[in-house]
Coordinates of C-alpha atoms in Angstrom, one line a residue:
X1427 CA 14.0 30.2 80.4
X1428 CA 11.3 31.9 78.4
X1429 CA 13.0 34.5 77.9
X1430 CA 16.8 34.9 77.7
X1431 CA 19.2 37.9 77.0
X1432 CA 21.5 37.9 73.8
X1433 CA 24.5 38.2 76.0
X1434 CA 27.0 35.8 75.4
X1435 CA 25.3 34.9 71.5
X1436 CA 27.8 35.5 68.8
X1437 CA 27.7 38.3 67.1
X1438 CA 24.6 38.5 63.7
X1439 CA 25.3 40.2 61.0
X1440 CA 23.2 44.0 61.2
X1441 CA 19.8 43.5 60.2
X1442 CA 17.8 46.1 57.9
X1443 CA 14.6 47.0 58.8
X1444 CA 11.6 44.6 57.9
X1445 CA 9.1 45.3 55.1
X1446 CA 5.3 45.5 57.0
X1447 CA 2.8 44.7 54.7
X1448 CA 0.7 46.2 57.8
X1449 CA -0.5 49.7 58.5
X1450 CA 2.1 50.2 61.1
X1451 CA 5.6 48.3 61.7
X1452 CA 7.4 50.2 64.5
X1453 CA 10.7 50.2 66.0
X1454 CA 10.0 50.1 69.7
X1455 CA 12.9 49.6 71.5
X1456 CA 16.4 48.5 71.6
X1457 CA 17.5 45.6 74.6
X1458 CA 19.2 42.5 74.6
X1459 CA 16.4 40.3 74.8
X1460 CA 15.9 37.2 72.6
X1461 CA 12.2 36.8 72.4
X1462 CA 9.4 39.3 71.9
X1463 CA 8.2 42.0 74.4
X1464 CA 5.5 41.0 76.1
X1465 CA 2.7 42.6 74.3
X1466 CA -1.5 43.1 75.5
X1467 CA -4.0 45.2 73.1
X1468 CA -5.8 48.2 75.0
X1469 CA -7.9 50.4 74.0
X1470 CA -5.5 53.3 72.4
X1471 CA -3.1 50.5 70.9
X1472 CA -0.7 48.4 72.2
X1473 CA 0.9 48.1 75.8
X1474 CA 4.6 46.3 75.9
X1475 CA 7.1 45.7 78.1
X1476 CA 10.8 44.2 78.3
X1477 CA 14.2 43.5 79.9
X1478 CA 16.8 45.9 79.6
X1479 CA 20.0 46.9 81.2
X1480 CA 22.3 49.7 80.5
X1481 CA 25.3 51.1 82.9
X1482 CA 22.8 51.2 86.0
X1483 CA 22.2 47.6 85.7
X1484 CA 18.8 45.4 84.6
X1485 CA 15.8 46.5 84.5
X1486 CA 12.1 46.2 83.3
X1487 CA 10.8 48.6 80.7
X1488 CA 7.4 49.6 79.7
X1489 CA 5.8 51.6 76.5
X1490 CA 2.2 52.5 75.3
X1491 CA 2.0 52.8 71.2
X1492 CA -1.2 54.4 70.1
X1493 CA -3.2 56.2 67.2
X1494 CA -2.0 59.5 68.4
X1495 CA 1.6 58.5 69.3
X1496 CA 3.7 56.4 71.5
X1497 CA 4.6 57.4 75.1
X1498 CA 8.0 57.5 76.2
X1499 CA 9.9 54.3 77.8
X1500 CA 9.2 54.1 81.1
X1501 CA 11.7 52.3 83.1
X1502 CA 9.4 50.6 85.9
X1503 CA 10.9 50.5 89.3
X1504 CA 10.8 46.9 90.2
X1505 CA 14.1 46.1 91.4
X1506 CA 15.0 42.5 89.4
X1507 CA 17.6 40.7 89.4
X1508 CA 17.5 38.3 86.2
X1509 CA 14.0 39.0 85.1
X1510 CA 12.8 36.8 81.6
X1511 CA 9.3 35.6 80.8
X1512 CA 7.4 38.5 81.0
X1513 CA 4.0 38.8 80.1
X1514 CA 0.6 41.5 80.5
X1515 CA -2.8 41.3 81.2
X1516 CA -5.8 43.2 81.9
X1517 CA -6.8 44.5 84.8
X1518 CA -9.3 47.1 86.0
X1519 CA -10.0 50.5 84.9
X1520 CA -7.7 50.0 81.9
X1521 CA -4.7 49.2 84.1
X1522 CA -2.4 46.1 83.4
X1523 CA -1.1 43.0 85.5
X1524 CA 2.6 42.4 84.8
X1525 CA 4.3 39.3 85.1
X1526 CA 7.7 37.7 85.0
X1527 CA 10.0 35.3 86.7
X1528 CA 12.5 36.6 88.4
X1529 CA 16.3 34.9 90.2
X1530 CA 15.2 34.8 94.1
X1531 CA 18.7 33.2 94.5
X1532 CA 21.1 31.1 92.6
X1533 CA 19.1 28.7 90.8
X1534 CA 15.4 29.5 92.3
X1535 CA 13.7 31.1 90.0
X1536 CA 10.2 33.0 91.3
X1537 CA 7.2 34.4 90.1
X1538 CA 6.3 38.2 90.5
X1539 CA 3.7 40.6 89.4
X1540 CA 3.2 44.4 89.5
X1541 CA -0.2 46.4 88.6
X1542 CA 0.8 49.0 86.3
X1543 CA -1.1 52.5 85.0
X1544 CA -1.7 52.2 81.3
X1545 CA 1.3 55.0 81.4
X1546 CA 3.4 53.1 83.3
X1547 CA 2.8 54.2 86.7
X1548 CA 3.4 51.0 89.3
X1549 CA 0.5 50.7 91.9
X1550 CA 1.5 47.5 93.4
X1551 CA 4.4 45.5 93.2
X1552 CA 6.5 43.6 93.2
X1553 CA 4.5 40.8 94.8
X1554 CA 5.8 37.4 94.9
X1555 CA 3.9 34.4 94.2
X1556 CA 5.2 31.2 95.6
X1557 CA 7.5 29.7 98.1
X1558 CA 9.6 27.7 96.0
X1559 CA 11.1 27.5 92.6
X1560 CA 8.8 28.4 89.5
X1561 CA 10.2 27.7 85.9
X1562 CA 7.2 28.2 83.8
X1563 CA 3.4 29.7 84.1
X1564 CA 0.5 30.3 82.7
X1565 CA -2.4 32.8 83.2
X1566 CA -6.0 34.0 82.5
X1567 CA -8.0 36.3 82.6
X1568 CA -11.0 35.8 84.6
X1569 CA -13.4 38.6 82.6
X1570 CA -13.3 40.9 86.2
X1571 CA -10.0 42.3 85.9
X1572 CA -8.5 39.6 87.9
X1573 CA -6.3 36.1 87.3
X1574 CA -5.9 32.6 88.0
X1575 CA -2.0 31.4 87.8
X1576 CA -0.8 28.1 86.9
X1577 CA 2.5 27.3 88.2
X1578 CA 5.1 24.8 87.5
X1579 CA 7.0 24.4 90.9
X1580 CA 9.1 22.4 92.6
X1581 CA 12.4 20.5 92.1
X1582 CA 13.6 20.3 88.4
X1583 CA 13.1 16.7 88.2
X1584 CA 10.0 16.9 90.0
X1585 CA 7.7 18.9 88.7
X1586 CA 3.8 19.8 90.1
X1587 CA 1.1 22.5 89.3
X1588 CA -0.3 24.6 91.7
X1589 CA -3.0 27.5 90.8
X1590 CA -3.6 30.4 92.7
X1591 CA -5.8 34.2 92.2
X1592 CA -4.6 37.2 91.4
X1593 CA -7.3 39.7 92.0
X1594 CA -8.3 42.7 90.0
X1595 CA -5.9 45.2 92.0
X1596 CA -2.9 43.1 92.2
X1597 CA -3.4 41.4 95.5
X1598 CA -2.8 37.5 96.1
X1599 CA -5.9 35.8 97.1
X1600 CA -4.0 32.8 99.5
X1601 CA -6.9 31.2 100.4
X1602 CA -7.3 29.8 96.6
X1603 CA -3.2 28.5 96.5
X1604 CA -3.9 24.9 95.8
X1605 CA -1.8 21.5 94.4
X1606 CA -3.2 20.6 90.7
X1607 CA -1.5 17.8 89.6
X1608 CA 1.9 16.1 90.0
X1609 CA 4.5 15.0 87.6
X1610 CA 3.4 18.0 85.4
X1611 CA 5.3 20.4 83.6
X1612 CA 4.5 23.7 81.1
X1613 CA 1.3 24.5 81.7
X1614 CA -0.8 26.1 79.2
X1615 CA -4.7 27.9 79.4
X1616 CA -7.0 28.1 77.1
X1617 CA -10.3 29.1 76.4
X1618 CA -12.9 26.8 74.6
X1619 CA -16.4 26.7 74.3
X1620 CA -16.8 29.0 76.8
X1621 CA -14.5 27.1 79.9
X1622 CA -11.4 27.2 80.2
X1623 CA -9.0 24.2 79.8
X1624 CA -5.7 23.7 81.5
X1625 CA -2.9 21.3 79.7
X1626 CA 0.4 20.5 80.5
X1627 CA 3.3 17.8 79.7
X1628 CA 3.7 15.1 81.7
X1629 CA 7.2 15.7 82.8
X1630 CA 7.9 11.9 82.9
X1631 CA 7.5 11.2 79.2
X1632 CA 6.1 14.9 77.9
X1633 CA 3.2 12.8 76.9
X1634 CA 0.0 16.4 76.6
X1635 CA -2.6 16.1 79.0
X1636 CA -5.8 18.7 79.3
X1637 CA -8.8 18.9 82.2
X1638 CA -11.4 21.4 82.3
X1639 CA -10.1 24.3 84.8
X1640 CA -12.9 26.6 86.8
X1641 CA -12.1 28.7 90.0
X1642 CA -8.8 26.8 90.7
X1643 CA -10.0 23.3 90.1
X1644 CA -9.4 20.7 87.4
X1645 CA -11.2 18.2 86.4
X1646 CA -10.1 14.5 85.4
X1647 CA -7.1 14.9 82.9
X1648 CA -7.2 13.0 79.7
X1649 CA -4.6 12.6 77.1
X1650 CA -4.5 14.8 74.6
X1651 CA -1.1 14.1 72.3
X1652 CA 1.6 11.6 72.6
X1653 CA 5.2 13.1 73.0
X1654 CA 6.9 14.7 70.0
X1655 CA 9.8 13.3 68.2
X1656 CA 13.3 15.1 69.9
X1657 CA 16.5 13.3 70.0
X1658 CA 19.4 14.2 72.6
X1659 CA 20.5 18.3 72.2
X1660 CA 16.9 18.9 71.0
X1661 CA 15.0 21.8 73.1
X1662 CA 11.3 22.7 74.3
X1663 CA 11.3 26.7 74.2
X1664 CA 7.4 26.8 74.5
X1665 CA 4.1 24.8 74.6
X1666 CA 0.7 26.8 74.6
X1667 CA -2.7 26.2 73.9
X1668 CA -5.5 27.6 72.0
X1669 CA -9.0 26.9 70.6
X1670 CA -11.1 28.1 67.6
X1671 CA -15.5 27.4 67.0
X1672 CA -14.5 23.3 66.7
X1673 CA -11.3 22.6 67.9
X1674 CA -8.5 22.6 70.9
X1675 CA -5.0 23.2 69.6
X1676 CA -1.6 22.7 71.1
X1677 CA 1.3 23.8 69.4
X1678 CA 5.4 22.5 70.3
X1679 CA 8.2 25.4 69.7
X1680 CA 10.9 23.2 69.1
X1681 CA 15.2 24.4 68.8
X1682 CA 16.7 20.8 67.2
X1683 CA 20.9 20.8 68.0
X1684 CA 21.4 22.0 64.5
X1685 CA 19.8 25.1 65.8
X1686 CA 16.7 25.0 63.7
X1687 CA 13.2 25.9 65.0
X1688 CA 10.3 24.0 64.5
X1689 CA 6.4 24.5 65.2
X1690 CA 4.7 21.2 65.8
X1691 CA 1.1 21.4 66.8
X1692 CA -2.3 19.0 67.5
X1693 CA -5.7 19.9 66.8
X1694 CA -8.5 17.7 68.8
X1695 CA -12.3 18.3 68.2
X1696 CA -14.6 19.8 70.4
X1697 CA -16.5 19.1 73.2
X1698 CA -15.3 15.3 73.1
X1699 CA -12.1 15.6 73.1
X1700 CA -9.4 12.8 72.1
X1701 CA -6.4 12.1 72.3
X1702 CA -4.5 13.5 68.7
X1703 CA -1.1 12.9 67.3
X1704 CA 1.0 16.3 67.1
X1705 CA 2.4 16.8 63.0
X1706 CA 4.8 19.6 62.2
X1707 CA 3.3 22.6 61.0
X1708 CA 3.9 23.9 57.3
X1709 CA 1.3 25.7 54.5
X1710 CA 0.8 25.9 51.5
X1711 CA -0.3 29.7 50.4
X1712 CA -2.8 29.2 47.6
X1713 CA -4.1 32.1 45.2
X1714 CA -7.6 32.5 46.8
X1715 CA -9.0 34.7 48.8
X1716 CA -9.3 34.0 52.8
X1717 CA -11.6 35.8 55.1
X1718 CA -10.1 36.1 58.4
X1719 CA -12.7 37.3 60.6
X1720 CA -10.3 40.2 61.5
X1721 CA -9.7 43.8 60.9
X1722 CA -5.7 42.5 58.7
X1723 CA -6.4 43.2 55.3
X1724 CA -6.3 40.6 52.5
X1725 CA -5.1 37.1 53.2
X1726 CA -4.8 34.1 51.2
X1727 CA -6.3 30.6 51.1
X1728 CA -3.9 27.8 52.6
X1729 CA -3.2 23.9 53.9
X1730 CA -0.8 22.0 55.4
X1731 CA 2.4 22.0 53.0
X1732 CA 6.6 22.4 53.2
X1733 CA 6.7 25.9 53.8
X1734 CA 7.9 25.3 58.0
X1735 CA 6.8 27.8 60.3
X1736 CA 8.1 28.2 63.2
X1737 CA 8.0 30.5 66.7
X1738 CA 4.2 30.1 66.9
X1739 CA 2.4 32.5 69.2
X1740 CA -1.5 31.8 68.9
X1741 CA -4.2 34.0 70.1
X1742 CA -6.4 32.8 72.7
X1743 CA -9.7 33.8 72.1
X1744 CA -11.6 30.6 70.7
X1745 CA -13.4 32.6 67.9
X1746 CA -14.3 30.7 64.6
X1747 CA -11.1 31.4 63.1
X1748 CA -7.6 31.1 65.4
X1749 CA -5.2 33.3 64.7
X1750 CA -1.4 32.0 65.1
X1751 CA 2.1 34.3 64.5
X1752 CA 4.9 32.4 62.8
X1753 CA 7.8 32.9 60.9
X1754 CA 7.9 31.3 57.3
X1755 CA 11.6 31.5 56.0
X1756 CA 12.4 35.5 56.2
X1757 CA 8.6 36.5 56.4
X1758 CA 6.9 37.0 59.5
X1759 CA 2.9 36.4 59.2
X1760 CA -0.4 34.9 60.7
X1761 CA -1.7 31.6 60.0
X1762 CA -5.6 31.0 60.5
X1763 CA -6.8 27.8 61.4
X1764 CA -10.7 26.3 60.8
X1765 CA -11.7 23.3 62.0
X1766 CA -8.5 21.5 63.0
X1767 CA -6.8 22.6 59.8
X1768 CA -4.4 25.3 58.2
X1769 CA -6.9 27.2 56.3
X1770 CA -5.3 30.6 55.8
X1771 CA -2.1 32.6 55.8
X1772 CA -1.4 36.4 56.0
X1773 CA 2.7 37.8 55.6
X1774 CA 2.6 40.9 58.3
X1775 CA 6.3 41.8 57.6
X1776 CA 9.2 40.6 55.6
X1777 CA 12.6 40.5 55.8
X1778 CA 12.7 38.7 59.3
X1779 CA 15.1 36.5 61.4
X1780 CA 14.3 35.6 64.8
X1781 CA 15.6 33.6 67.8
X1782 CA 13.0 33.8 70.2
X1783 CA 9.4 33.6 70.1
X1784 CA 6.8 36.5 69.0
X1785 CA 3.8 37.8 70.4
X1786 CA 0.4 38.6 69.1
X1787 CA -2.5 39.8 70.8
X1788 CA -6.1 41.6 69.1
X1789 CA -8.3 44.2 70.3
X1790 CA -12.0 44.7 70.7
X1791 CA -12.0 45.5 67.3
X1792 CA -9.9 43.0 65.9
X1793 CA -6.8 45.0 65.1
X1794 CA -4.1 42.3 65.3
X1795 CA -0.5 43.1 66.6
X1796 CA 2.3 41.0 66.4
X1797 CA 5.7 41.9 68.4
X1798 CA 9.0 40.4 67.9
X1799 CA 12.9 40.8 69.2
X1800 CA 15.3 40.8 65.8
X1801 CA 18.9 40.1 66.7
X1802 CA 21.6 42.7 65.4
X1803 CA 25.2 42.7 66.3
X1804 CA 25.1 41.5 70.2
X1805 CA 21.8 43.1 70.7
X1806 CA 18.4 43.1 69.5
X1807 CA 15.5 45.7 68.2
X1808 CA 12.4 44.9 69.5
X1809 CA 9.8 45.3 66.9
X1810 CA 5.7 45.6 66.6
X1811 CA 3.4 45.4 63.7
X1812 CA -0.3 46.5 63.7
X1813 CA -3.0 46.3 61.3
X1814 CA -4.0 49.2 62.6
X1815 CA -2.0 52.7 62.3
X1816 CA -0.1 53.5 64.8
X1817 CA 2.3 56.4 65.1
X1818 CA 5.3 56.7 67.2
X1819 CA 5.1 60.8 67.1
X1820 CA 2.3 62.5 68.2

């Protein structure tokens, strides 16, 4: 699952507060959740939402941080079940598409969406999105308020994509539903040179493979990495896709049996792509200056090194720099990328420890935001720092 609850975990010792090195580093929530709330940039801040539960049972929770203060937590009512693997996106007139997966029955997991208010407010939903078992997605946005899904479906040891629209209000479009490929597993979209690229894993071997994607149709798939090292007990938690000016990257999230978490990632160079071999990611922070291209203060020069990262979260938004959240031992902080290579680091907060992936997102003016869950005695508080100030008192 993409997102899983802490019950059941053992116990973590309690964790102080991180360090930001940010303008803003904000408690938003307390839930048992393992992984970052999902998180989207408007225009007054940031817009997140998670899985909860207290003595009324699970539910999915909502919250809008801004410049003038953060509006209370809005419990949404979408009646779930297990919900994980949440995520938002824009949709029209400043509202938000909301997604998760979601237990239809005993091992059949589903994909839902709801349109939300930028307060909160459900318009529509929850609207189901296929007929049979989904265990991963992906999504983007189409630049009109609307989406096209990618889906994962079908029997666990049989894995195909399909690709359907969501439309700028929240309504399935069925007429685009349609098969993509077969054999295929975790699908990831990006954007890159102005189209948009779908790649997945071969689920036979979890050999990368990446076709141009427009208006629910791929093109012919090519190989785009060889499998990654993992030996028996070893565990996939995410594979995602990103691009900056020259270069597509993909990027592994790796849990070995030891319980360590690795990043691995790939970098292949625009437009003619080929096929590269997938290296674990580590920097080296160097004493120069690094201009990022985005409104997060001083960062430093950097290369590839033995300082691991791991949890990557990139930001899709194939500019000439790509942004990507990691952790680096107890520091959580962005790594830039230029033309296939580590070229910068940035700490955003210190004092970290994490079990579950983070979130980062940007807004129009390049304020970056990066959300995470920190475990702490059975539950977890779900954090967000901004390079922008943000207030949670108005």
């Amino acid at each position: 699952m993409a997102a899983s609850l802490l019950l059941g975990l053992p116990a973590c010792a309690a964790s102080s507060s991180p360090q930001s090195t940010w303008e803003s580093s904000l408690l938003v929530a307390s839930a048992e959740q393992s992984e970052a709330p999902a998180l989207w940039a408007v225009s007054e801040g940031a817009a997140l939402a998670w899985v909860s539960a207290d003595d009324s049972g699970v539910h999915q929770d909502f919250r809008l941080l801004s410049v003038n203060g953060a509006g209370p937590v809005v419990v949404l009512p979408l009646p779930p079940t297990q919900p994980f693997a949440q995520s938002l996106y824009p949709a029209v007139d400043g509202k938000l598409h909301l997604l998760w997966l979601d237990i239809a029955a005993p091992g059949d997991p589903r994909l839902y969406s709801a349109l939300l208010t930028p307060q909160g407010a459900v318009e529509r939903g929850p609207v189901g999105h296929a007929s049979q078992a989904v265990r991963r997605y992906a999504a983007a946005a189409d630049g009109r308020g609307g989406l096209w899904l990618v889906t994962s479906e079908g029997l666990a040891a049989e894995p195909a994509l399909f690709t359907r629209y969501l439309d700028p209000v929240g309504r399935p479009r069925l007429s685009d539903e349609k098969h993509l490929a077969q054999d295929a597993d975790w699908p990831a979209l990006a954007t890159s040179q102005g189209q948009q690229l779908l790649c997945w894993l071969r689920a036979s071997d979890r050999a990368a493979l990446c076709a141009a994607f427009q208006e629910g149709q791929i093109g012919e798939p090519y190989p785009a990495a060889p499998p990654i090292p993992m030996a028996r007990g070893d565990r996939l938690t995410c594979f995602t896709a990103a691009a900056d000016a020259t270069h597509l990257y993909l990027f592994w999230n790796i849990t070995r049996l030891d319980g360590t978490a690795e990043t691995w990632f790939s970098a292949s160079a625009l437009p003619l792509l080929t096929e590269s071999s997938p290296g674990r990611l580590g920097i080296a922070v160097k004493s120069d200056p690094f201009e990022t291209g985005f409104n997060a203060g001083l960062a430093q020069a950097a290369s590839a090194g033995s300082d691991w990262a791991s949890w990557a979260a990139p930001l899709n938004w194939a500019l000439d720099t790509l942004p990507v959240a990691v952790q680096v031992g107890d520091t959580l902080g962005v790594v830039y990328f230029q033309d296939g290579r580590v070229a910068g680091y940035q700490t955003a907060a210190a004092g970290i420890q994490l079990i579950g992936r983070l979130a980062l997102a940007a807004d129009r003016d390049r304020f970056l935001y990066v959300a995470w869950s920190q475990p702490d005695e059975g539950t977890a508080h779900l954090w967000l720092a901004a390079s922008k100030p943000l207030a949670l008192t108005r």
